[in-house]
Amino acid sequence: MDKNDFETIKHPGPNGGEDLEMRVPKFWAPEGGRESLTGEDGIMTRSQALSVGSKIRPVRVVPRPLDNSEKDPFDEYGLLETIYVAISSYRDWQCPHTVESIFKRARYPERVRVAVIDQIAEAEDTPCGVLIESCESNPEEGLCKFKNQVDVYQMDASLAMGPVFARHIGHRLYRGEYFAAQVDAHVTFVTDWDVDIIDQFRSTANEMAVLSTYLSDVQGSIDEVTGKSLRNSRPIMCNTEFEGSGLRKYLRNEQQPEAEPAIKGSPQLQPYWAAGFSFSRGHFVVNVPYDQYLPMIFQGEEIEIGLRGFTYGYDIYAPEYSVCFHMYAVGKNEAARKKVNLFWENSDSYVGVEGHAMDRLLGVIKMNPDVDSKKWNHADEDFYGLGKVRDVSKFFETFGIDIKNRKTEQHLCSFVLKKMHVDFVEHLRPNGMGIDYSKIHYKFKTPRKG
């Protein structure tokens, strides 16, 4: 990236009592600025949405299956939509392998751009941009063949303040690609993942769709010869509960049910968003950027992005099937994954900042109504705040969330596993610009026994 594409911000945590400045990429915006994407009512028009998203001409054309099981990946001019993939990595040896998987398994790798926020201890860790093999021995390696499509923002691990700040920089690295994805640094993709996930997105007929879920474990999930998925099931995001104490309780996504989809031929509507896998149109990153002022936040990240997305008119879907899988610290991978350091090793350097950040997080999304708003940081709240399409209260009442008493109605999954999609998709706007929640009057209550 050009040096003129960078600006100076203050690091969000104290550094020996002094403010530390960082050079970071400027946010990308369409011609006319970010504000050009919405009208006075906050609702984005289709023409405004289509102002975001680059396309390229393919290097080669790969024949589609003869059974017409795939949609044509090209537009009427023979162009391909581009894909941006953001990876936040903290001292993770697997990061280069994730990048390699992205390019190696894509049918059209020329349309993919990867941005890595690589938080490392330089004397101890291998940077994510370092080759797995040399280009001489393996010229087809992704970091050799597609090195111009990889941007690595490297920062010292001691400055890392959790996934939210890292992913904030990841959103700053976005440069107008048609689609935007987010994954962890220890993920393996399946063959033709790029074509598959775009097919799934298109099948929603919803420009405001965001495909997101907790990823299944990679063990036993991918055919080692073909690279194809061996799973017919996937998790769906419907299980959440308040966690924490006092006025800083927040909603946390818990373990999610995994099964074969009840809805066939399309991703399935769900209430909650997951940080470990997200795929959407690029304007989602423009409209709902990660907040710069949430240092040391880990839990709470997902409800913050999900709720802000809801107020901008985005709808969250579970993919019908998975295009990548996660390496968890279980089974044969337990020992290798448990060697990876975690950002909490920096906690002693940033004592107290998480609590103040949580006050802001809950304040922005209106989940701490009994806290004086003067007690939390309002910096750039218009930029990192809520949209105008839907009010957060609509989300709370629809999905059984009592923010005053910090309780949730139980067994929401009983509604989400099929009925939510069937009932709500009927209210997709005719122009495909999101579900019209003004026509939805459902209020979830814990199902009665008997």
Short mmCIF file of C-alpha atoms in Angstrom, two decimals:
data_model
loop_
_atom_site.label_atom_id
_atom_site.label_comp_id
_atom_site.label_asym_id
_atom_site.label_seq_id
_atom_site.Cartn_x
_atom_site.Cartn_y
_atom_site.Cartn_z
CA MET A 1 0.00 0.00 0.00
CA ASP A 2 1.13 3.55 -0.71
CA LYS A 3 2.43 5.57 2.25
CA ASN A 4 -0.27 8.16 1.53
CA ASP A 5 -2.87 5.52 2.40
CA PHE A 6 -1.77 5.64 6.05
CA GLU A 7 -2.60 7.91 8.97
CA THR A 8 -1.57 8.24 12.61
CA ILE A 9 -3.78 7.11 15.48
CA LYS A 10 -3.17 6.71 19.20
CA HIS A 11 -2.70 3.22 20.50
CA PRO A 12 -5.84 2.49 22.59
CA GLY A 13 -3.99 1.43 25.73
CA PRO A 14 -1.53 3.13 28.07
CA ASN A 15 2.14 2.68 27.28
CA GLY A 16 4.25 3.45 30.29
CA GLY A 17 1.98 6.37 31.07
CA GLU A 18 2.56 7.99 27.69
CA ASP A 19 0.44 8.05 24.56
CA LEU A 20 1.81 5.83 21.81
CA GLU A 21 1.10 6.68 18.20
CA MET A 22 0.73 4.12 15.42
CA ARG A 23 0.68 4.40 11.65
CA VAL A 24 -2.30 2.50 10.29
CA PRO A 25 -4.12 2.32 6.94
CA LYS A 26 -6.86 4.86 6.32
CA PHE A 27 -10.36 3.47 5.97
CA TRP A 28 -11.48 2.94 2.39
CA ALA A 29 -14.72 4.59 1.28
CA PRO A 30 -16.58 4.76 -2.04
CA GLU A 31 -16.62 7.91 -4.11
CA GLY A 32 -18.73 10.38 -2.18
CA GLY A 33 -17.62 8.97 1.17
CA ARG A 34 -19.11 6.45 3.54
CA GLU A 35 -22.15 8.65 4.07
CA SER A 36 -23.06 8.22 0.39
CA LEU A 37 -24.15 4.64 1.15
CA THR A 38 -27.27 5.63 3.11
CA GLY A 39 -30.11 8.10 2.86
CA GLU A 40 -31.79 10.04 5.65
CA ASP A 41 -33.67 6.92 6.76
CA GLY A 42 -30.43 4.98 6.84
CA ILE A 43 -31.62 2.40 4.30
CA MET A 44 -29.11 1.72 1.55
CA THR A 45 -30.49 1.55 -1.97
CA ARG A 46 -29.41 -1.16 -4.39
CA SER A 47 -27.59 1.39 -6.55
CA GLN A 48 -25.73 2.65 -3.48
CA ALA A 49 -24.79 -0.92 -2.54
CA LEU A 50 -23.53 -1.60 -6.06
CA SER A 51 -21.17 1.38 -5.79
CA VAL A 52 -19.03 -0.89 -3.59
CA GLY A 53 -17.22 -3.82 -5.11
CA SER A 54 -14.42 -4.33 -7.61
CA LYS A 55 -14.29 -6.99 -10.34
CA ILE A 56 -11.48 -8.47 -12.41
CA ARG A 57 -11.05 -10.47 -15.58
CA PRO A 58 -10.12 -14.09 -14.84
CA VAL A 59 -6.72 -15.45 -15.75
CA ARG A 60 -8.38 -18.62 -17.00
CA VAL A 61 -11.89 -20.06 -17.21
CA VAL A 62 -12.53 -23.31 -15.37
CA PRO A 63 -15.45 -25.39 -16.75
CA ARG A 64 -18.44 -25.71 -14.47
CA PRO A 65 -19.98 -29.07 -13.51
CA LEU A 66 -22.24 -30.51 -16.21
CA ASP A 67 -25.12 -30.95 -13.74
CA ASN A 68 -25.62 -27.17 -13.48
CA SER A 69 -25.18 -27.39 -9.71
CA GLU A 70 -23.30 -24.07 -9.75
CA LYS A 71 -24.32 -20.61 -10.79
CA ASP A 72 -22.25 -18.87 -13.44
CA PRO A 73 -19.36 -17.23 -11.53
CA PHE A 74 -19.02 -14.44 -14.12
CA ASP A 75 -21.11 -11.35 -14.69
CA GLU A 76 -22.51 -10.37 -18.08
CA TYR A 77 -19.12 -8.93 -19.04
CA GLY A 78 -17.18 -12.06 -18.12
CA LEU A 79 -15.78 -10.52 -14.92
CA LEU A 80 -15.29 -12.04 -11.45
CA GLU A 81 -16.16 -10.37 -8.16
CA THR A 82 -13.13 -9.87 -5.91
CA ILE A 83 -12.85 -11.24 -2.36
CA TYR A 84 -11.07 -9.67 0.59
CA VAL A 85 -10.01 -12.01 3.40
CA ALA A 86 -8.87 -10.49 6.72
CA ILE A 87 -6.85 -12.64 9.13
CA SER A 88 -5.90 -11.54 12.65
CA SER A 89 -2.98 -13.57 13.92
CA TYR A 90 -1.40 -13.52 17.36
CA ARG A 91 1.96 -15.33 17.43
CA ASP A 92 0.40 -18.15 15.43
CA TRP A 93 2.68 -20.55 13.56
CA GLN A 94 -0.26 -21.73 11.46
CA CYS A 95 -0.96 -18.37 9.82
CA PRO A 96 1.15 -19.01 6.66
CA HIS A 97 -0.64 -22.34 6.20
CA THR A 98 -4.01 -20.58 6.38
CA VAL A 99 -2.89 -18.12 3.70
CA GLU A 100 -1.62 -20.99 1.57
CA SER A 101 -4.94 -22.80 1.94
CA ILE A 102 -6.87 -19.72 0.81
CA PHE A 103 -4.98 -19.45 -2.48
CA LYS A 104 -4.35 -23.13 -3.13
CA ARG A 105 -7.98 -24.14 -2.71
CA ALA A 106 -9.64 -21.20 -4.51
CA ARG A 107 -10.82 -21.92 -8.04
CA TYR A 108 -9.99 -18.35 -9.03
CA PRO A 109 -7.20 -17.27 -6.66
CA GLU A 110 -6.50 -14.22 -8.81
CA ARG A 111 -9.62 -12.57 -7.38
CA VAL A 112 -8.59 -13.02 -3.73
CA ARG A 113 -6.70 -10.47 -1.65
CA VAL A 114 -5.53 -11.44 1.84
CA ALA A 115 -4.65 -9.01 4.62
CA VAL A 116 -2.92 -10.30 7.74
CA ILE A 117 -2.61 -8.40 11.00
CA ASP A 118 0.45 -10.20 12.28
CA GLN A 119 1.11 -9.61 15.98
CA ILE A 120 4.45 -11.27 16.75
CA ALA A 121 7.50 -11.20 18.99
CA GLU A 122 10.04 -10.78 16.24
CA ALA A 123 12.92 -12.53 18.02
CA GLU A 124 10.79 -15.60 18.75
CA ASP A 125 8.07 -15.97 16.12
CA THR A 126 8.01 -16.61 12.38
CA PRO A 127 6.17 -13.83 10.50
CA CYS A 128 3.07 -14.84 8.60
CA GLY A 129 4.53 -13.50 5.36
CA VAL A 130 7.48 -15.91 5.46
CA LEU A 131 7.34 -18.72 2.91
CA ILE A 132 6.55 -22.26 3.96
CA GLU A 133 8.97 -23.42 1.25
CA SER A 134 11.27 -21.46 -1.04
CA CYS A 135 9.91 -20.17 -4.33
CA GLU A 136 12.61 -22.17 -6.09
CA SER A 137 11.41 -25.46 -4.62
CA ASN A 138 7.69 -24.61 -4.80
CA PRO A 139 6.93 -21.74 -7.20
CA GLU A 140 3.19 -22.54 -6.90
CA GLU A 141 3.10 -21.65 -3.19
CA GLY A 142 0.54 -18.94 -2.54
CA LEU A 143 3.01 -16.51 -0.97
CA CYS A 144 5.19 -16.87 -4.09
CA LYS A 145 2.64 -16.89 -6.88
CA PHE A 146 0.24 -14.39 -5.32
CA LYS A 147 2.56 -12.31 -3.14
CA ASN A 148 1.20 -9.09 -4.67
CA GLN A 149 -2.23 -10.06 -3.36
CA VAL A 150 -1.09 -10.35 0.26
CA ASP A 151 -0.70 -7.40 2.63
CA VAL A 152 0.85 -8.04 6.03
CA TYR A 153 0.52 -5.41 8.74
CA GLN A 154 3.09 -6.44 11.34
CA MET A 155 3.03 -5.11 14.88
CA ASP A 156 4.91 -6.04 18.00
CA ALA A 157 3.01 -8.56 20.10
CA SER A 158 3.45 -6.38 23.19
CA LEU A 159 1.14 -3.80 21.58
CA ALA A 160 -1.61 -6.34 20.92
CA MET A 161 -4.83 -5.64 22.79
CA GLY A 162 -7.09 -8.46 21.71
CA PRO A 163 -8.97 -9.44 18.56
CA VAL A 164 -11.12 -6.31 18.33
CA PHE A 165 -8.19 -3.93 17.87
CA ALA A 166 -6.46 -6.32 15.46
CA ARG A 167 -9.61 -6.74 13.40
CA HIS A 168 -10.11 -2.98 13.48
CA ILE A 169 -6.85 -2.69 11.56
CA GLY A 170 -8.06 -5.51 9.33
CA HIS A 171 -11.08 -3.43 8.36
CA ARG A 172 -8.77 -0.51 7.64
CA LEU A 173 -6.90 -2.71 5.14
CA TYR A 174 -10.05 -3.33 3.08
CA ARG A 175 -9.82 -1.66 -0.34
CA GLY A 176 -13.20 -1.89 -2.03
CA GLU A 177 -13.38 -5.59 -2.87
CA TYR A 178 -16.80 -6.95 -3.85
CA PHE A 179 -16.94 -9.43 -0.97
CA ALA A 180 -15.33 -9.28 2.47
CA ALA A 181 -14.47 -12.28 4.63
CA GLN A 182 -12.97 -12.69 8.08
CA VAL A 183 -11.36 -15.84 9.48
CA ASP A 184 -8.98 -16.88 12.23
CA ALA A 185 -5.29 -17.61 11.56
CA HIS A 186 -5.68 -21.39 12.00
CA VAL A 187 -8.23 -22.33 9.36
CA THR A 188 -8.15 -24.72 6.38
CA PHE A 189 -10.29 -24.10 3.29
CA VAL A 190 -11.95 -26.61 0.97
CA THR A 191 -11.50 -26.90 -2.78
CA ASP A 192 -13.38 -24.24 -4.79
CA TRP A 193 -14.35 -22.40 -1.61
CA ASP A 194 -14.58 -19.07 -3.41
CA VAL A 195 -17.18 -20.28 -5.91
CA ASP A 196 -19.10 -22.20 -3.24
CA ILE A 197 -19.47 -19.37 -0.74
CA ILE A 198 -20.51 -16.86 -3.41
CA ASP A 199 -23.10 -19.34 -4.69
CA GLN A 200 -24.47 -19.60 -1.17
CA PHE A 201 -24.54 -15.82 -0.78
CA ARG A 202 -26.42 -15.39 -4.05
CA SER A 203 -28.97 -18.04 -3.10
CA THR A 204 -30.20 -15.80 -0.24
CA ALA A 205 -31.29 -13.17 -2.82
CA ASN A 206 -30.42 -10.70 -0.05
CA GLU A 207 -27.82 -7.99 -0.69
CA MET A 208 -27.66 -7.48 3.09
CA ALA A 209 -26.87 -11.10 3.92
CA VAL A 210 -23.90 -11.90 6.16
CA LEU A 211 -22.94 -15.58 6.27
CA SER A 212 -21.40 -16.36 9.64
CA THR A 213 -20.92 -19.26 12.04
CA TYR A 214 -18.62 -20.97 14.47
CA LEU A 215 -16.50 -23.30 12.37
CA SER A 216 -16.46 -27.06 12.89
CA ASP A 217 -13.22 -28.79 13.81
CA VAL A 218 -10.94 -29.61 10.88
CA GLN A 219 -10.29 -33.17 12.04
CA GLY A 220 -12.18 -35.56 9.78
CA SER A 221 -13.77 -32.68 7.84
CA ILE A 222 -11.74 -32.47 4.59
CA ASP A 223 -10.85 -35.19 2.10
CA GLU A 224 -7.05 -35.20 1.98
CA VAL A 225 -7.01 -36.11 -1.73
CA THR A 226 -9.75 -33.93 -3.22
CA GLY A 227 -9.81 -31.13 -0.65
CA LYS A 228 -13.61 -31.40 -0.57
CA SER A 229 -15.68 -31.23 2.62
CA LEU A 230 -16.69 -34.51 4.24
CA ARG A 231 -19.34 -32.88 6.45
CA ASN A 232 -23.05 -32.43 5.82
CA SER A 233 -23.59 -30.54 9.08
CA ARG A 234 -22.73 -27.07 10.29
CA PRO A 235 -23.33 -25.01 13.46
CA ILE A 236 -26.10 -22.42 13.62
CA MET A 237 -25.86 -19.39 15.93
CA CYS A 238 -28.82 -19.38 18.32
CA ASN A 239 -27.49 -20.01 21.82
CA THR A 240 -26.42 -17.06 23.96
CA GLU A 241 -26.44 -16.01 27.62
CA PHE A 242 -25.42 -13.09 29.80
CA GLU A 243 -21.97 -13.39 31.35
CA GLY A 244 -19.88 -11.22 33.66
CA SER A 245 -20.95 -9.38 36.76
CA GLY A 246 -22.86 -6.30 37.81
CA LEU A 247 -23.43 -3.55 35.29
CA ARG A 248 -20.83 -5.01 32.93
CA LYS A 249 -22.74 -8.15 32.06
CA TYR A 250 -22.69 -8.82 28.33
CA LEU A 251 -24.20 -11.33 25.94
CA ARG A 252 -21.87 -14.17 25.05
CA ASN A 253 -22.36 -16.75 22.33
CA GLU A 254 -22.22 -20.21 23.87
CA GLN A 255 -21.72 -23.63 22.29
CA GLN A 256 -23.94 -23.83 19.21
CA PRO A 257 -25.94 -26.80 17.91
CA GLU A 258 -24.51 -28.52 14.84
CA ALA A 259 -26.70 -30.54 12.48
CA GLU A 260 -27.64 -30.92 8.85
CA PRO A 261 -29.49 -27.78 7.72
CA ALA A 262 -33.27 -27.80 8.04
CA ILE A 263 -33.46 -25.34 5.15
CA LYS A 264 -32.19 -26.65 1.81
CA GLY A 265 -30.94 -24.59 -1.12
CA SER A 266 -30.05 -21.49 0.88
CA PRO A 267 -28.19 -20.35 3.98
CA GLN A 268 -30.47 -20.07 6.99
CA LEU A 269 -31.43 -16.97 8.95
CA GLN A 270 -30.12 -16.80 12.51
CA PRO A 271 -29.96 -13.99 15.10
CA TYR A 272 -26.27 -14.00 16.04
CA TRP A 273 -22.97 -13.22 14.30
CA ALA A 274 -19.69 -15.09 14.80
CA ALA A 275 -16.24 -13.51 14.56
CA GLY A 276 -14.44 -16.69 13.48
CA PHE A 277 -16.11 -16.79 10.06
CA SER A 278 -17.94 -13.97 8.33
CA PHE A 279 -18.66 -13.48 4.61
CA SER A 280 -20.60 -10.56 3.18
CA ARG A 281 -20.65 -7.84 0.58
CA GLY A 282 -17.84 -5.36 1.04
CA HIS A 283 -20.17 -2.60 2.21
CA PHE A 284 -20.66 -4.46 5.51
CA VAL A 285 -17.04 -3.63 6.41
CA VAL A 286 -17.57 -0.01 5.34
CA ASN A 287 -20.79 0.44 7.32
CA VAL A 288 -19.90 -1.61 10.41
CA PRO A 289 -16.16 -1.21 11.01
CA TYR A 290 -14.55 -2.64 14.13
CA ASP A 291 -14.39 -0.07 16.92
CA GLN A 292 -10.95 1.43 17.55
CA TYR A 293 -11.70 2.06 21.23
CA LEU A 294 -12.30 -1.45 22.63
CA PRO A 295 -8.89 -2.59 23.93
CA MET A 296 -8.55 -6.02 25.58
CA ILE A 297 -12.10 -7.02 24.65
CA PHE A 298 -12.59 -10.67 23.80
CA GLN A 299 -16.07 -11.71 24.89
CA GLY A 300 -18.63 -9.11 23.81
CA GLU A 301 -17.05 -8.58 20.39
CA GLU A 302 -19.65 -10.67 18.58
CA ILE A 303 -22.82 -9.14 20.01
CA GLU A 304 -21.33 -5.67 19.38
CA ILE A 305 -20.73 -6.24 15.67
CA GLY A 306 -23.92 -8.27 15.27
CA LEU A 307 -26.17 -5.65 16.85
CA ARG A 308 -24.60 -2.78 14.96
CA GLY A 309 -25.03 -4.77 11.75
CA PHE A 310 -28.69 -5.38 12.60
CA THR A 311 -29.31 -1.64 12.99
CA TYR A 312 -27.76 -1.03 9.55
CA GLY A 313 -30.17 -3.54 8.03
CA TYR A 314 -27.91 -6.59 7.72
CA ASP A 315 -29.25 -10.11 8.19
CA ILE A 316 -27.12 -12.94 9.58
CA TYR A 317 -27.30 -16.40 8.01
CA ALA A 318 -25.69 -19.73 8.84
CA PRO A 319 -24.04 -21.12 5.69
CA GLU A 320 -25.78 -24.16 4.26
CA TYR A 321 -22.43 -25.94 4.26
CA SER A 322 -18.94 -25.04 5.40
CA VAL A 323 -16.15 -23.84 3.11
CA CYS A 324 -13.44 -23.90 5.79
CA PHE A 325 -12.69 -25.59 9.10
CA HIS A 326 -10.96 -24.57 12.31
CA MET A 327 -8.02 -26.21 14.09
CA TYR A 328 -9.05 -26.42 17.73
CA ALA A 329 -6.81 -27.50 20.58
CA VAL A 330 -8.39 -30.94 20.77
CA GLY A 331 -7.41 -34.47 19.81
CA LYS A 332 -4.26 -34.80 17.77
CA ASN A 333 -3.99 -31.00 17.41
CA GLU A 334 -4.16 -30.23 21.11
CA ALA A 335 -0.43 -30.14 21.80
CA ALA A 336 0.41 -27.99 18.75
CA ARG A 337 -2.32 -25.44 19.38
CA LYS A 338 -1.60 -25.12 23.10
CA LYS A 339 1.92 -23.96 22.27
CA VAL A 340 0.51 -20.79 20.73
CA ASN A 341 0.70 -17.74 23.00
CA LEU A 342 -2.43 -15.72 23.68
CA PHE A 343 -2.85 -11.94 23.88
CA TRP A 344 -3.72 -12.17 27.59
CA GLU A 345 0.01 -12.44 28.27
CA ASN A 346 -0.07 -8.63 27.90
CA SER A 347 -2.74 -8.16 30.59
CA ASP A 348 -0.33 -6.76 33.20
CA SER A 349 0.58 -3.95 30.81
CA TYR A 350 -3.01 -2.89 30.33
CA VAL A 351 -4.62 -3.25 33.73
CA GLY A 352 -8.10 -1.72 33.94
CA VAL A 353 -8.60 -0.90 30.27
CA GLU A 354 -10.92 -3.86 29.56
CA GLY A 355 -13.52 -2.64 32.04
CA HIS A 356 -13.66 0.84 30.55
CA ALA A 357 -13.80 -0.68 27.06
CA MET A 358 -16.72 -2.89 28.09
CA ASP A 359 -18.56 0.19 29.39
CA ARG A 360 -18.21 1.75 25.95
CA LEU A 361 -19.15 -1.44 24.11
CA LEU A 362 -22.36 -1.86 26.11
CA GLY A 363 -23.14 1.83 25.93
CA VAL A 364 -22.85 2.04 22.14
CA ILE A 365 -25.23 -0.89 21.62
CA LYS A 366 -27.59 0.27 24.40
CA MET A 367 -27.15 -2.74 26.65
CA ASN A 368 -26.36 -0.85 29.88
CA PRO A 369 -29.41 1.42 30.28
CA ASP A 370 -28.81 1.93 34.00
CA VAL A 371 -25.25 3.27 33.53
CA ASP A 372 -24.69 7.01 33.32
CA SER A 373 -23.61 7.69 29.73
CA LYS A 374 -21.08 10.24 31.01
CA LYS A 375 -19.04 7.35 32.43
CA TRP A 376 -17.95 5.87 29.11
CA ASN A 377 -15.93 7.04 26.14
CA HIS A 378 -17.99 8.49 23.26
CA ALA A 379 -15.10 9.13 20.85
CA ASP A 380 -16.13 8.75 17.18
CA GLU A 381 -19.42 7.21 18.27
CA ASP A 382 -21.16 8.29 15.07
CA PHE A 383 -18.59 6.35 13.06
CA TYR A 384 -18.51 3.23 15.25
CA GLY A 385 -22.12 3.39 16.41
CA LEU A 386 -25.58 2.25 15.42
CA GLY A 387 -27.40 2.52 12.12
CA LYS A 388 -30.86 3.94 11.46
CA VAL A 389 -32.60 1.08 9.67
CA ARG A 390 -33.65 -0.81 12.81
CA ASP A 391 -33.55 0.00 16.52
CA VAL A 392 -31.71 -2.35 18.87
CA SER A 393 -34.92 -2.65 20.92
CA LYS A 394 -36.46 -4.54 18.00
CA PHE A 395 -33.70 -7.14 18.26
CA PHE A 396 -34.09 -7.46 22.01
CA GLU A 397 -37.86 -7.95 21.92
CA THR A 398 -37.79 -10.27 18.89
CA PHE A 399 -35.25 -12.66 20.35
CA GLY A 400 -36.20 -12.56 24.02
CA ILE A 401 -33.45 -10.43 25.56
CA ASP A 402 -34.22 -8.53 28.77
CA ILE A 403 -31.49 -5.91 29.05
CA LYS A 404 -32.85 -4.39 32.27
CA ASN A 405 -32.62 -7.65 34.23
CA ARG A 406 -29.87 -9.05 32.00
CA LYS A 407 -31.64 -12.28 31.25
CA THR A 408 -32.59 -14.17 28.12
CA GLU A 409 -35.58 -16.30 27.27
CA GLN A 410 -34.38 -19.90 27.13
CA HIS A 411 -34.32 -22.38 24.22
CA LEU A 412 -34.23 -19.82 21.42
CA CYS A 413 -32.74 -22.54 19.22
CA SER A 414 -36.16 -24.23 19.14
CA PHE A 415 -37.36 -21.25 17.08
CA VAL A 416 -34.20 -20.60 15.08
CA LEU A 417 -33.54 -24.14 13.84
CA LYS A 418 -36.27 -23.78 11.20
CA LYS A 419 -39.21 -21.51 11.98
CA MET A 420 -37.30 -18.22 12.07
CA HIS A 421 -36.13 -18.59 8.50
CA VAL A 422 -39.50 -19.77 7.17
CA ASP A 423 -41.40 -16.93 8.85
CA PHE A 424 -38.93 -14.06 8.42
CA VAL A 425 -37.73 -14.63 4.86
CA GLU A 426 -41.24 -13.80 3.66
CA HIS A 427 -40.48 -10.21 4.63
CA LEU A 428 -37.38 -9.82 2.47
CA ARG A 429 -37.80 -6.51 0.68
CA PRO A 430 -38.73 -6.91 -3.02
CA ASN A 431 -35.47 -5.21 -4.03
CA GLY A 432 -33.46 -7.66 -1.94
CA MET A 433 -32.20 -4.99 0.46
CA GLY A 434 -32.73 -6.86 3.70
CA ILE A 435 -35.56 -8.24 5.84
CA ASP A 436 -38.21 -5.63 6.65
CA TYR A 437 -38.50 -6.00 10.43
CA SER A 438 -41.28 -3.40 10.58
CA LYS A 439 -43.51 -6.23 9.33
CA ILE A 440 -42.28 -8.70 11.94
CA HIS A 441 -44.19 -8.69 15.25
CA TYR A 442 -42.86 -11.92 16.70
CA LYS A 443 -41.57 -11.91 20.30
CA PHE A 444 -39.82 -15.06 21.44
CA LYS A 445 -40.78 -16.54 24.81
CA THR A 446 -39.41 -19.66 26.46
CA PRO A 447 -41.58 -22.56 25.22
CA ARG A 448 -43.86 -23.96 27.89
CA LYS A 449 -43.53 -27.61 28.81
CA GLY A 450 -46.42 -29.93 28.04
#
